[in-house]
Structures are given as structure tokens and as C-alpha cells.
Amino acid sequence: MKRHLKNLARQSLPGLFVVLTAIQVDAADLYVGPDGRDSNPGTIDRPFKTITRAATAATPGTTVWVAPGIYREIVETSASGTPTARIRYVSSTTWGAKIRTKGPDDHWSWANYGNYVDIEGFDVSNDGRGGIANLGS
């Protein structure tokens, strides 16, 4: 391939530049399941247990797939995506991933501080003030 590119560059007209761009087409997928472990790698076969753990591994372009089940955690996410590579937290079955928390009246079940983040399809409830606080963009 390298030799082919060199030959192509030699045969090009003077002043013509050949620009090659590498594009990443598959962003990372991470997985969370109620029977997972946070010491797992977050793969489909060995998912994380908590959304918060998956959030620490998320980078721009990541989709975090959350399996149906009850998650008793106060979720805090701070990882940011970019305008062209958002971070997505998705319940793999709409309303199947249920966030259930208990605590003081002034807490949220999920506080997102990251920018360019989507939170999709979760069933969120608590005995406090609210469900999801999107404090990023």
C-alpha cells in the first residue's frame, strides 16, 4: 500500500496534493447489566454493574448500552462528547433500565455534567426532587 501511494504521488501533476484521511467508523460500545461487575471490561459478555463505572470509561463517540433491570445508584456522569461524536447512554429496551434512588429531597437520580451527551429511554424515579439533571450541554 505504501509503495502504491508513493507511485501515485510521483505520477501526480506538479502542485497536486494527495490527502488521505483516516476515519474511525466504529465508536466504542460499552455495556452495563444488573448482574455485571465494575471490575469487568464493559463488554457485551462481561458488562459493568453500574452506569457510573461505564461513564468513567466513556470517550467521545461511545454508546453505553444499559440492559433492563433495576439500578440503585445515584448516577453522576461528567465525560463529554464532541459535536460530531456525542456520548450516548441508552436503555437497550425503552424504559427497561430503571434508575431507583432514595435520599434527601435535594438530590437527583442522575446528574450529568458532560457536554454533548444523550440520555435515552430510562425509567427514572426517586423520593427526592427530581430525575435527571442535565448540567452540561
CSV table of N, CA, C and O in Angstrom, one decimal:
chain,number,residue,atom,x,y,z
A,1,MET,N,0.8,-1.2,0.0
A,1,MET,CA,0.0,0.0,0.0
A,1,MET,C,0.9,1.3,0.0
A,1,MET,O,0.6,2.2,-0.7
A,2,LYS,N,1.9,1.2,0.8
A,2,LYS,CA,2.8,2.4,0.9
A,2,LYS,C,3.5,2.6,-0.4
A,2,LYS,O,3.6,3.8,-0.9
A,3,ARG,N,4.0,1.6,-1.1
A,3,ARG,CA,4.6,1.7,-2.4
A,3,ARG,C,3.6,2.3,-3.4
A,3,ARG,O,4.0,3.1,-4.2
A,4,HIS,N,2.4,1.8,-3.4
A,4,HIS,CA,1.4,2.3,-4.3
A,4,HIS,C,1.1,3.8,-4.1
A,4,HIS,O,1.0,4.5,-5.1
A,5,LEU,N,1.1,4.2,-2.9
A,5,LEU,CA,0.9,5.7,-2.6
A,5,LEU,C,2.1,6.5,-3.1
A,5,LEU,O,1.9,7.6,-3.6
A,6,LYS,N,3.3,6.0,-2.9
A,6,LYS,CA,4.5,6.7,-3.4
A,6,LYS,C,4.4,6.8,-4.9
A,6,LYS,O,4.7,7.9,-5.5
A,7,ASN,N,4.1,5.7,-5.6
A,7,ASN,CA,4.0,5.8,-7.1
A,7,ASN,C,2.9,6.7,-7.5
A,7,ASN,O,3.1,7.5,-8.5
A,8,LEU,N,1.8,6.8,-6.8
A,8,LEU,CA,0.7,7.7,-7.1
A,8,LEU,C,1.2,9.1,-6.9
A,8,LEU,O,0.9,10.0,-7.8
A,9,ALA,N,1.9,9.4,-5.9
A,9,ALA,CA,2.4,10.7,-5.6
A,9,ALA,C,3.4,11.2,-6.7
A,9,ALA,O,3.4,12.3,-7.2
A,10,ARG,N,4.2,10.2,-7.2
A,10,ARG,CA,5.2,10.6,-8.3
A,10,ARG,C,4.5,10.8,-9.6
A,10,ARG,O,4.9,11.7,-10.4
A,11,GLN,N,3.4,10.2,-9.8
A,11,GLN,CA,2.7,10.3,-11.1
A,11,GLN,C,1.7,11.5,-11.1
A,11,GLN,O,1.2,11.9,-12.1
A,12,SER,N,1.5,12.1,-9.9
A,12,SER,CA,0.6,13.2,-9.8
A,12,SER,C,1.1,14.4,-10.6
A,12,SER,O,2.3,14.6,-10.7
A,13,LEU,N,0.3,15.3,-11.0
A,13,LEU,CA,0.7,16.5,-11.7
A,13,LEU,C,1.4,17.4,-10.6
A,13,LEU,O,1.1,17.4,-9.5
A,14,PRO,N,2.4,18.2,-11.1
A,14,PRO,CA,3.1,19.1,-10.1
A,14,PRO,C,2.0,20.0,-9.5
A,14,PRO,O,1.1,20.5,-10.1
A,15,GLY,N,2.2,20.2,-8.2
A,15,GLY,CA,1.3,21.1,-7.5
A,15,GLY,C,0.0,20.4,-7.0
A,15,GLY,O,-0.7,21.0,-6.2
A,16,LEU,N,-0.2,19.2,-7.4
A,16,LEU,CA,-1.4,18.5,-7.0
A,16,LEU,C,-1.0,17.7,-5.7
A,16,LEU,O,0.0,16.9,-5.7
A,17,PHE,N,-1.8,17.8,-4.7
A,17,PHE,CA,-1.5,17.2,-3.4
A,17,PHE,C,-2.6,16.1,-3.2
A,17,PHE,O,-3.7,16.3,-3.5
A,18,VAL,N,-2.1,14.9,-2.8
A,18,VAL,CA,-3.0,13.8,-2.4
A,18,VAL,C,-3.1,13.8,-0.9
A,18,VAL,O,-2.1,13.7,-0.2
A,19,VAL,N,-4.3,13.9,-0.4
A,19,VAL,CA,-4.6,14.0,1.0
A,19,VAL,C,-5.4,12.7,1.4
A,19,VAL,O,-6.4,12.5,0.8
A,20,LEU,N,-4.9,12.0,2.3
A,20,LEU,CA,-5.6,10.8,2.8
A,20,LEU,C,-6.1,11.1,4.2
A,20,LEU,O,-5.3,11.6,5.0
A,21,THR,N,-7.3,10.7,4.5
A,21,THR,CA,-7.8,10.9,5.9
A,21,THR,C,-8.3,9.6,6.4
A,21,THR,O,-9.0,8.9,5.8
A,22,ALA,N,-7.9,9.3,7.6
A,22,ALA,CA,-8.4,8.1,8.3
A,22,ALA,C,-9.6,8.5,9.1
A,22,ALA,O,-9.6,9.4,9.9
A,23,ILE,N,-10.7,7.7,8.9
A,23,ILE,CA,-11.9,8.0,9.6
A,23,ILE,C,-12.2,6.7,10.4
A,23,ILE,O,-12.3,5.6,9.9
A,24,GLN,N,-12.5,7.0,11.7
A,24,GLN,CA,-12.9,5.9,12.6
A,24,GLN,C,-14.4,5.7,12.4
A,24,GLN,O,-15.2,6.6,12.7
A,25,VAL,N,-14.9,4.6,11.9
A,25,VAL,CA,-16.3,4.4,11.7
A,25,VAL,C,-17.0,3.7,12.8
A,25,VAL,O,-18.2,3.8,13.0
A,26,ASP,N,-16.3,2.9,13.6
A,26,ASP,CA,-16.9,2.2,14.8
A,26,ASP,C,-16.5,2.8,16.1
A,26,ASP,O,-15.3,2.7,16.5
A,27,ALA,N,-17.3,3.6,16.7
A,27,ALA,CA,-17.0,4.1,18.0
A,27,ALA,C,-17.2,3.0,19.0
A,27,ALA,O,-17.8,1.9,18.8
A,28,ALA,N,-16.7,3.2,20.2
A,28,ALA,CA,-16.7,2.2,21.2
A,28,ALA,C,-18.1,2.0,21.8
A,28,ALA,O,-18.9,2.9,21.9
A,29,ASP,N,-18.5,0.7,22.0
A,29,ASP,CA,-19.7,0.4,22.7
A,29,ASP,C,-19.3,-0.2,24.1
A,29,ASP,O,-18.4,-1.0,24.2
A,30,LEU,N,-20.0,0.3,25.1
A,30,LEU,CA,-19.8,-0.2,26.5
A,30,LEU,C,-21.1,-0.8,26.9
A,30,LEU,O,-22.2,-0.3,26.5
A,31,TYR,N,-21.1,-1.8,27.8
A,31,TYR,CA,-22.3,-2.4,28.3
A,31,TYR,C,-22.4,-2.5,29.8
A,31,TYR,O,-21.4,-2.6,30.5
A,32,VAL,N,-23.6,-2.3,30.3
A,32,VAL,CA,-23.9,-2.3,31.7
A,32,VAL,C,-25.1,-3.3,31.9
A,32,VAL,O,-26.0,-3.3,31.1
A,33,GLY,N,-25.0,-4.1,33.0
A,33,GLY,CA,-26.0,-5.1,33.3
A,33,GLY,C,-26.1,-5.2,34.8
A,33,GLY,O,-25.2,-5.1,35.5
A,34,PRO,N,-27.4,-5.5,35.3
A,34,PRO,CA,-27.6,-5.6,36.7
A,34,PRO,C,-26.8,-6.7,37.3
A,34,PRO,O,-26.5,-6.7,38.5
A,35,ASP,N,-26.3,-7.7,36.6
A,35,ASP,CA,-25.5,-8.8,37.1
A,35,ASP,C,-24.0,-8.7,36.7
A,35,ASP,O,-23.3,-9.6,36.9
A,36,GLY,N,-23.7,-7.5,36.2
A,36,GLY,CA,-22.3,-7.3,35.8
A,36,GLY,C,-21.4,-7.0,37.0
A,36,GLY,O,-21.9,-7.1,38.2
A,37,ARG,N,-20.2,-6.6,36.8
A,37,ARG,CA,-19.2,-6.3,37.8
A,37,ARG,C,-18.4,-5.1,37.3
A,37,ARG,O,-18.0,-5.0,36.2
A,38,ASP,N,-18.2,-4.1,38.2
A,38,ASP,CA,-17.4,-2.9,37.8
A,38,ASP,C,-16.0,-3.2,37.5
A,38,ASP,O,-15.3,-2.4,36.9
A,39,SER,N,-15.5,-4.4,37.9
A,39,SER,CA,-14.1,-4.8,37.6
A,39,SER,C,-14.1,-5.4,36.2
A,39,SER,O,-13.0,-5.7,35.7
A,40,ASN,N,-15.2,-5.7,35.5
A,40,ASN,CA,-15.3,-6.2,34.2
A,40,ASN,C,-14.8,-5.2,33.2
A,40,ASN,O,-14.8,-4.0,33.5
A,41,PRO,N,-14.6,-5.6,31.9
A,41,PRO,CA,-14.1,-4.6,30.9
A,41,PRO,C,-15.3,-3.8,30.2
A,41,PRO,O,-15.0,-3.0,29.4
A,42,GLY,N,-16.5,-4.2,30.6
A,42,GLY,CA,-17.7,-3.4,30.0
A,42,GLY,C,-18.0,-3.9,28.6
A,42,GLY,O,-18.7,-3.2,27.8
A,43,THR,N,-17.7,-5.2,28.3
A,43,THR,CA,-18.1,-5.8,27.0
A,43,THR,C,-19.5,-6.4,27.1
A,43,THR,O,-20.0,-6.5,28.2
A,44,ILE,N,-20.0,-6.8,26.0
A,44,ILE,CA,-21.4,-7.4,26.0
A,44,ILE,C,-21.4,-8.7,26.8
A,44,ILE,O,-22.4,-9.0,27.5
A,45,ASP,N,-20.3,-9.4,26.8
A,45,ASP,CA,-20.2,-10.7,27.6
A,45,ASP,C,-19.8,-10.5,29.0
A,45,ASP,O,-20.1,-11.3,29.9
A,46,ARG,N,-19.1,-9.3,29.3
A,46,ARG,CA,-18.7,-9.0,30.7
A,46,ARG,C,-19.0,-7.6,31.0
A,46,ARG,O,-18.1,-6.7,31.0
A,47,PRO,N,-20.3,-7.3,31.2
A,47,PRO,CA,-20.7,-5.8,31.4
A,47,PRO,C,-20.2,-5.3,32.8
A,47,PRO,O,-20.0,-6.0,33.7
A,48,PHE,N,-20.2,-4.0,32.8
A,48,PHE,CA,-20.1,-3.3,34.1
A,48,PHE,C,-21.4,-3.5,34.9
A,48,PHE,O,-22.4,-3.8,34.3
A,49,LYS,N,-21.3,-3.2,36.2
A,49,LYS,CA,-22.5,-3.3,37.0
A,49,LYS,C,-23.2,-1.9,37.1
A,49,LYS,O,-24.4,-1.9,37.2
A,50,THR,N,-22.5,-0.8,37.1
A,50,THR,CA,-23.1,0.5,37.3
A,50,THR,C,-22.8,1.4,36.0
A,50,THR,O,-21.8,1.3,35.3
A,51,ILE,N,-23.8,2.3,35.9
A,51,ILE,CA,-23.7,3.3,34.8
A,51,ILE,C,-22.6,4.2,35.1
A,51,ILE,O,-21.8,4.7,34.2
A,52,THR,N,-22.4,4.5,36.4
A,52,THR,CA,-21.3,5.5,36.8
A,52,THR,C,-19.9,4.9,36.4
A,52,THR,O,-19.1,5.6,35.9
A,53,ARG,N,-19.7,3.6,36.5
A,53,ARG,CA,-18.5,3.0,36.1
A,53,ARG,C,-18.3,3.1,34.6
A,53,ARG,O,-17.2,3.4,34.1
A,54,ALA,N,-19.3,2.8,33.9
A,54,ALA,CA,-19.2,2.9,32.4
A,54,ALA,C,-18.9,4.4,32.0
A,54,ALA,O,-18.2,4.6,31.1
A,55,ALA,N,-19.5,5.3,32.7
A,55,ALA,CA,-19.2,6.7,32.4
A,55,ALA,C,-17.8,7.1,32.5
A,55,ALA,O,-17.3,7.9,31.8
A,56,THR,N,-17.1,6.4,33.5
A,56,THR,CA,-15.6,6.8,33.6
A,56,THR,C,-14.8,6.2,32.5
A,56,THR,O,-13.7,6.7,32.2
A,57,ALA,N,-15.3,5.2,31.7
A,57,ALA,CA,-14.6,4.7,30.6
A,57,ALA,C,-15.1,5.3,29.3
A,57,ALA,O,-14.5,5.0,28.2
A,58,ALA,N,-16.2,6.1,29.3
A,58,ALA,CA,-16.7,6.6,28.0
A,58,ALA,C,-15.8,7.8,27.5
A,58,ALA,O,-15.3,8.6,28.2
A,59,THR,N,-15.7,7.7,26.2
A,59,THR,CA,-15.0,8.8,25.5
A,59,THR,C,-15.8,9.3,24.3
A,59,THR,O,-16.9,8.6,24.0
A,60,PRO,N,-15.5,10.4,23.7
A,60,PRO,CA,-16.4,10.8,22.6
A,60,PRO,C,-16.7,9.7,21.6
A,60,PRO,O,-15.8,9.0,21.2
A,61,GLY,N,-17.9,9.6,21.2
A,61,GLY,CA,-18.4,8.6,20.3
A,61,GLY,C,-18.9,7.3,20.9
A,61,GLY,O,-19.4,6.4,20.2
A,62,THR,N,-18.7,7.2,22.2
A,62,THR,CA,-19.1,6.0,22.9
A,62,THR,C,-20.6,5.9,23.1
A,62,THR,O,-21.3,6.9,23.4
A,63,THR,N,-21.2,4.7,22.9
A,63,THR,CA,-22.5,4.4,23.3
A,63,THR,C,-22.5,3.4,24.5
A,63,THR,O,-21.9,2.4,24.4
A,64,VAL,N,-23.1,3.8,25.6
A,64,VAL,CA,-23.2,2.9,26.7
A,64,VAL,C,-24.6,2.3,26.7
A,64,VAL,O,-25.6,3.0,26.8
A,65,TRP,N,-24.7,1.0,26.5
A,65,TRP,CA,-25.9,0.2,26.4
A,65,TRP,C,-26.2,-0.3,27.8
A,65,TRP,O,-25.4,-1.1,28.3
A,66,VAL,N,-27.4,0.0,28.3
A,66,VAL,CA,-27.7,-0.4,29.7
A,66,VAL,C,-28.9,-1.4,29.6
A,66,VAL,O,-30.0,-1.1,29.0
A,67,ALA,N,-28.6,-2.7,30.0
A,67,ALA,CA,-29.6,-3.8,30.0
A,67,ALA,C,-30.8,-3.5,30.9
A,67,ALA,O,-30.6,-2.8,31.9
A,68,PRO,N,-31.9,-4.1,30.6
A,68,PRO,CA,-33.1,-4.0,31.5
A,68,PRO,C,-32.7,-4.5,32.9
A,68,PRO,O,-31.9,-5.4,33.1
A,69,GLY,N,-33.3,-3.8,33.9
A,69,GLY,CA,-33.0,-4.2,35.3
A,69,GLY,C,-33.2,-2.9,36.2
A,69,GLY,O,-33.4,-1.8,35.7
A,70,ILE,N,-33.0,-3.1,37.5
A,70,ILE,CA,-33.1,-2.0,38.4
A,70,ILE,C,-31.7,-1.7,38.9
A,70,ILE,O,-31.0,-2.5,39.3
A,71,TYR,N,-31.4,-0.4,38.8
A,71,TYR,CA,-30.1,0.2,39.1
A,71,TYR,C,-30.3,1.1,40.3
A,71,TYR,O,-30.9,2.1,40.2
A,72,ARG,N,-29.8,0.7,41.5
A,72,ARG,CA,-30.0,1.5,42.7
A,72,ARG,C,-28.7,2.3,42.9
A,72,ARG,O,-27.9,1.9,43.8
A,73,GLU,N,-28.5,3.3,42.1
A,73,GLU,CA,-27.3,4.1,42.2
A,73,GLU,C,-27.7,5.6,41.9
A,73,GLU,O,-28.5,5.8,41.1
A,74,ILE,N,-27.0,6.5,42.6
A,74,ILE,CA,-27.1,7.9,42.1
A,74,ILE,C,-26.0,8.0,41.1
A,74,ILE,O,-24.9,7.9,41.3
A,75,VAL,N,-26.5,8.3,39.8
A,75,VAL,CA,-25.6,8.3,38.7
A,75,VAL,C,-25.0,9.7,38.5
A,75,VAL,O,-25.8,10.7,38.5
A,76,GLU,N,-23.7,9.8,38.4
A,76,GLU,CA,-23.1,11.1,38.1
A,76,GLU,C,-22.2,10.8,36.9
A,76,GLU,O,-21.3,10.0,37.0
A,77,THR,N,-22.4,11.6,35.8
A,77,THR,CA,-21.6,11.5,34.6
A,77,THR,C,-21.0,12.8,34.3
A,77,THR,O,-21.6,13.8,34.4
A,78,SER,N,-19.7,12.8,33.9
A,78,SER,CA,-19.0,14.0,33.6
A,78,SER,C,-18.3,14.0,32.3
A,78,SER,O,-17.7,15.0,31.8
A,79,ALA,N,-18.2,12.8,31.7
A,79,ALA,CA,-17.5,12.7,30.4
A,79,ALA,C,-18.2,13.5,29.3
A,79,ALA,O,-19.4,13.5,29.3
A,80,SER,N,-17.4,14.1,28.5
A,80,SER,CA,-18.0,14.9,27.4
A,80,SER,C,-17.7,14.3,26.0
A,80,SER,O,-16.7,13.8,25.8
A,81,GLY,N,-18.7,14.4,25.2
A,81,GLY,CA,-18.5,14.1,23.8
A,81,GLY,C,-18.1,15.3,23.0
A,81,GLY,O,-17.6,16.3,23.6
A,82,THR,N,-18.3,15.3,21.7
A,82,THR,CA,-18.0,16.4,20.9
A,82,THR,C,-19.2,16.7,20.0
A,82,THR,O,-20.1,15.8,19.9
A,83,PRO,N,-19.3,17.8,19.2
A,83,PRO,CA,-20.4,18.0,18.4
A,83,PRO,C,-20.6,16.9,17.3
A,83,PRO,O,-21.8,16.6,17.0
A,84,THR,N,-19.6,16.2,16.9
A,84,THR,CA,-19.7,15.2,15.9
A,84,THR,C,-19.5,13.8,16.5
A,84,THR,O,-19.6,12.8,15.8
A,85,ALA,N,-19.3,13.6,17.8
A,85,ALA,CA,-19.1,12.3,18.5
A,85,ALA,C,-19.7,12.4,19.9
A,85,ALA,O,-18.9,12.5,20.8
A,86,ARG,N,-21.0,12.4,20.0
A,86,ARG,CA,-21.7,12.5,21.2
A,86,ARG,C,-21.4,11.2,22.1
A,86,ARG,O,-21.2,10.2,21.5
A,87,ILE,N,-21.6,11.3,23.4
A,87,ILE,CA,-21.7,10.2,24.2
A,87,ILE,C,-23.1,9.9,24.5
A,87,ILE,O,-23.9,10.8,24.8
A,88,ARG,N,-23.5,8.6,24.3
A,88,ARG,CA,-24.9,8.2,24.4
A,88,ARG,C,-25.0,7.2,25.5
A,88,ARG,O,-24.3,6.2,25.5
A,89,TYR,N,-26.0,7.4,26.4
A,89,TYR,CA,-26.4,6.4,27.4
A,89,TYR,C,-27.8,5.9,27.0
A,89,TYR,O,-28.7,6.7,27.0
A,90,VAL,N,-27.9,4.7,26.7
A,90,VAL,CA,-29.1,4.2,26.1
A,90,VAL,C,-29.6,2.9,26.8
A,90,VAL,O,-28.9,2.0,27.0
A,91,SER,N,-30.9,3.0,27.2
A,91,SER,CA,-31.5,1.8,27.8
A,91,SER,C,-31.8,0.9,26.6
A,91,SER,O,-32.5,1.2,25.6
A,92,SER,N,-31.2,-0.3,26.6
A,92,SER,CA,-31.3,-1.2,25.4
A,92,SER,C,-32.7,-1.6,25.1
A,92,SER,O,-33.0,-2.0,24.0
A,93,THR,N,-33.6,-1.6,26.1
A,93,THR,CA,-35.0,-1.7,26.0
A,93,THR,C,-35.7,-0.5,26.6
A,93,THR,O,-35.4,-0.2,27.7
A,94,THR,N,-36.4,0.3,25.7
A,94,THR,CA,-37.0,1.5,26.2
A,94,THR,C,-37.8,1.3,27.5
A,94,THR,O,-38.6,0.4,27.6
A,95,TRP,N,-37.4,2.1,28.5
A,95,TRP,CA,-38.0,2.0,29.9
A,95,TRP,C,-37.6,0.8,30.7
A,95,TRP,O,-38.0,0.5,31.8
A,96,GLY,N,-36.8,-0.1,30.1
A,96,GLY,CA,-36.4,-1.3,30.7
A,96,GLY,C,-35.3,-1.1,31.8
A,96,GLY,O,-35.3,-1.8,32.8
A,97,ALA,N,-34.4,-0.2,31.6
A,97,ALA,CA,-33.4,0.1,32.6
A,97,ALA,C,-34.0,1.2,33.6
A,97,ALA,O,-34.4,2.3,33.2
A,98,LYS,N,-34.2,0.8,34.8
A,98,LYS,CA,-34.9,1.6,35.8
A,98,LYS,C,-33.9,2.1,36.9
A,98,LYS,O,-33.2,1.3,37.5
A,99,ILE,N,-33.8,3.4,37.0
A,99,ILE,CA,-32.9,4.0,38.0
A,99,ILE,C,-33.8,4.3,39.2
A,99,ILE,O,-34.7,5.1,39.1
A,100,ARG,N,-33.5,3.7,40.3
A,100,ARG,CA,-34.2,3.9,41.6
A,100,ARG,C,-33.3,4.4,42.7
A,100,ARG,O,-32.4,3.7,43.0
A,101,THR,N,-33.6,5.5,43.2
A,101,THR,CA,-32.7,6.1,44.3
A,101,THR,C,-33.6,6.6,45.5
A,101,THR,O,-34.8,6.9,45.3
A,102,LYS,N,-32.9,6.6,46.6
A,102,LYS,CA,-33.5,7.2,47.8
A,102,LYS,C,-32.5,8.1,48.4
A,102,LYS,O,-31.3,7.9,48.3
A,103,GLY,N,-33.0,9.2,49.0
A,103,GLY,CA,-32.1,10.1,49.6
A,103,GLY,C,-32.7,11.4,50.0
A,103,GLY,O,-34.0,11.5,50.0
A,104,PRO,N,-31.9,12.4,50.2
A,104,PRO,CA,-32.5,13.7,50.7
A,104,PRO,C,-33.3,14.4,49.5
A,104,PRO,O,-33.2,14.0,48.4
A,105,ASP,N,-34.2,15.3,49.9
A,105,ASP,CA,-35.0,16.0,48.9
A,105,ASP,C,-34.3,16.7,47.9
A,105,ASP,O,-34.9,17.0,46.8
A,106,ASP,N,-33.0,17.1,48.1
A,106,ASP,CA,-32.3,17.9,47.2
A,106,ASP,C,-31.4,17.1,46.2
A,106,ASP,O,-30.5,17.7,45.6
A,107,HIS,N,-31.6,15.8,46.1
A,107,HIS,CA,-30.7,15.1,45.1
A,107,HIS,C,-31.5,14.7,43.9
A,107,HIS,O,-32.7,14.6,43.8
A,108,TRP,N,-30.7,14.4,42.9
A,108,TRP,CA,-31.1,14.0,41.6
A,108,TRP,C,-30.8,12.5,41.4
A,108,TRP,O,-29.7,12.1,42.0
A,109,SER,N,-31.5,11.7,40.7
A,109,SER,CA,-31.2,10.3,40.5
A,109,SER,C,-30.0,10.3,39.5
A,109,SER,O,-29.1,9.4,39.6
A,110,TRP,N,-29.9,11.2,38.5
A,110,TRP,CA,-28.8,11.2,37.6
A,110,TRP,C,-28.4,12.7,37.3
A,110,TRP,O,-29.3,13.5,36.9
A,111,ALA,N,-27.2,13.0,37.6
A,111,ALA,CA,-26.7,14.3,37.4
A,111,ALA,C,-25.6,14.2,36.3
A,111,ALA,O,-24.6,13.6,36.5
A,112,ASN,N,-25.9,14.8,35.1
A,112,ASN,CA,-24.9,14.8,34.0
A,112,ASN,C,-24.2,16.2,34.0
A,112,ASN,O,-24.9,17.2,33.8
A,113,TYR,N,-22.9,16.2,34.0
A,113,TYR,CA,-22.1,17.4,33.9
A,113,TYR,C,-21.4,17.5,32.6
A,113,TYR,O,-20.7,18.5,32.3
A,114,GLY,N,-21.5,16.5,31.7
A,114,GLY,CA,-20.8,16.4,30.5
A,114,GLY,C,-21.5,17.2,29.4
A,114,GLY,O,-22.7,17.4,29.4
A,115,ASN,N,-20.8,17.6,28.4
A,115,ASN,CA,-21.3,18.2,27.2
A,115,ASN,C,-21.5,17.2,26.1
A,115,ASN,O,-20.7,16.3,26.0
A,116,TYR,N,-22.4,17.5,25.2
A,116,TYR,CA,-22.7,16.6,24.0
A,116,TYR,C,-23.0,15.2,24.5
A,116,TYR,O,-22.3,14.2,24.1
A,117,VAL,N,-24.0,15.1,25.4
A,117,VAL,CA,-24.4,13.8,26.0
A,117,VAL,C,-25.9,13.6,25.8
A,117,VAL,O,-26.6,14.5,25.9
A,118,ASP,N,-26.2,12.4,25.4
A,118,ASP,CA,-27.6,12.0,25.2
A,118,ASP,C,-28.0,10.9,26.2
A,118,ASP,O,-27.2,10.0,26.4
A,119,ILE,N,-29.1,11.0,26.9
A,119,ILE,CA,-29.6,10.0,27.8
A,119,ILE,C,-31.0,9.6,27.3
A,119,ILE,O,-31.9,10.4,27.3
A,120,GLU,N,-31.1,8.3,26.9
A,120,GLU,CA,-32.2,7.9,26.2
A,120,GLU,C,-32.9,6.6,26.7
A,120,GLU,O,-32.3,5.6,27.0
A,121,GLY,N,-34.2,6.7,27.0
A,121,GLY,CA,-35.1,5.5,27.2
A,121,GLY,C,-35.1,5.0,28.6
A,121,GLY,O,-35.5,3.8,28.8
A,122,PHE,N,-34.6,5.7,29.6
A,122,PHE,CA,-34.6,5.2,31.0
A,122,PHE,C,-35.9,5.5,31.7
A,122,PHE,O,-36.5,6.5,31.5
A,123,ASP,N,-36.2,4.7,32.7
A,123,ASP,CA,-37.3,4.9,33.7
A,123,ASP,C,-36.6,5.4,35.0
A,123,ASP,O,-35.9,4.6,35.6
A,124,VAL,N,-36.8,6.7,35.3
A,124,VAL,CA,-36.0,7.2,36.5
A,124,VAL,C,-37.0,7.7,37.5
A,124,VAL,O,-37.9,8.5,37.2
A,125,SER,N,-36.8,7.3,38.7
A,125,SER,CA,-37.7,7.8,39.8
A,125,SER,C,-36.9,7.8,41.1
A,125,SER,O,-36.0,7.0,41.3
A,126,ASN,N,-37.3,8.6,42.1
A,126,ASN,CA,-36.7,8.7,43.4
A,126,ASN,C,-37.7,9.3,44.4
A,126,ASN,O,-38.7,9.7,44.0
A,127,ASP,N,-37.3,9.4,45.6
A,127,ASP,CA,-38.1,10.0,46.6
A,127,ASP,C,-37.6,11.4,46.9
A,127,ASP,O,-38.0,12.0,47.9
A,128,GLY,N,-36.8,11.9,46.0
A,128,GLY,CA,-36.2,13.3,46.2
A,128,GLY,C,-36.8,14.3,45.2
A,128,GLY,O,-38.0,14.1,44.7
A,129,ARG,N,-36.1,15.2,44.8
A,129,ARG,CA,-36.6,16.3,44.0
A,129,ARG,C,-36.8,16.0,42.5
A,129,ARG,O,-37.7,16.4,41.9
A,130,GLY,N,-35.9,15.2,42.0
A,130,GLY,CA,-36.0,15.0,40.5
A,130,GLY,C,-35.3,13.8,40.0
A,130,GLY,O,-34.7,13.1,40.7
A,131,GLY,N,-35.5,13.6,38.7
A,131,GLY,CA,-34.9,12.5,38.0
A,131,GLY,C,-33.6,12.8,37.4
A,131,GLY,O,-32.6,12.4,38.0
A,132,ILE,N,-33.5,13.5,36.2
A,132,ILE,CA,-32.3,13.7,35.6
A,132,ILE,C,-32.0,15.2,35.6
A,132,ILE,O,-32.8,16.0,35.2
A,133,ALA,N,-30.8,15.6,36.0
A,133,ALA,CA,-30.4,17.0,35.9
A,133,ALA,C,-29.3,17.1,34.9
A,133,ALA,O,-28.2,16.5,35.0
A,134,ASN,N,-29.6,17.7,33.8
A,134,ASN,CA,-28.6,17.9,32.7
A,134,ASN,C,-27.9,19.2,33.0
A,134,ASN,O,-28.4,20.3,32.6
A,135,LEU,N,-26.7,19.2,33.6
A,135,LEU,CA,-26.0,20.4,33.9
A,135,LEU,C,-24.9,20.7,32.9
A,135,LEU,O,-24.2,21.7,33.0
A,136,GLY,N,-24.8,19.9,31.9
A,136,GLY,CA,-23.9,20.1,30.7
A,136,GLY,C,-24.7,20.7,29.6
A,136,GLY,O,-25.7,21.3,29.8
A,137,SER,N,-24.2,20.5,28.4
A,137,SER,CA,-25.0,21.0,27.2
A,137,SER,C,-25.6,19.9,26.4
A,137,SER,O,-25.3,18.7,26.6
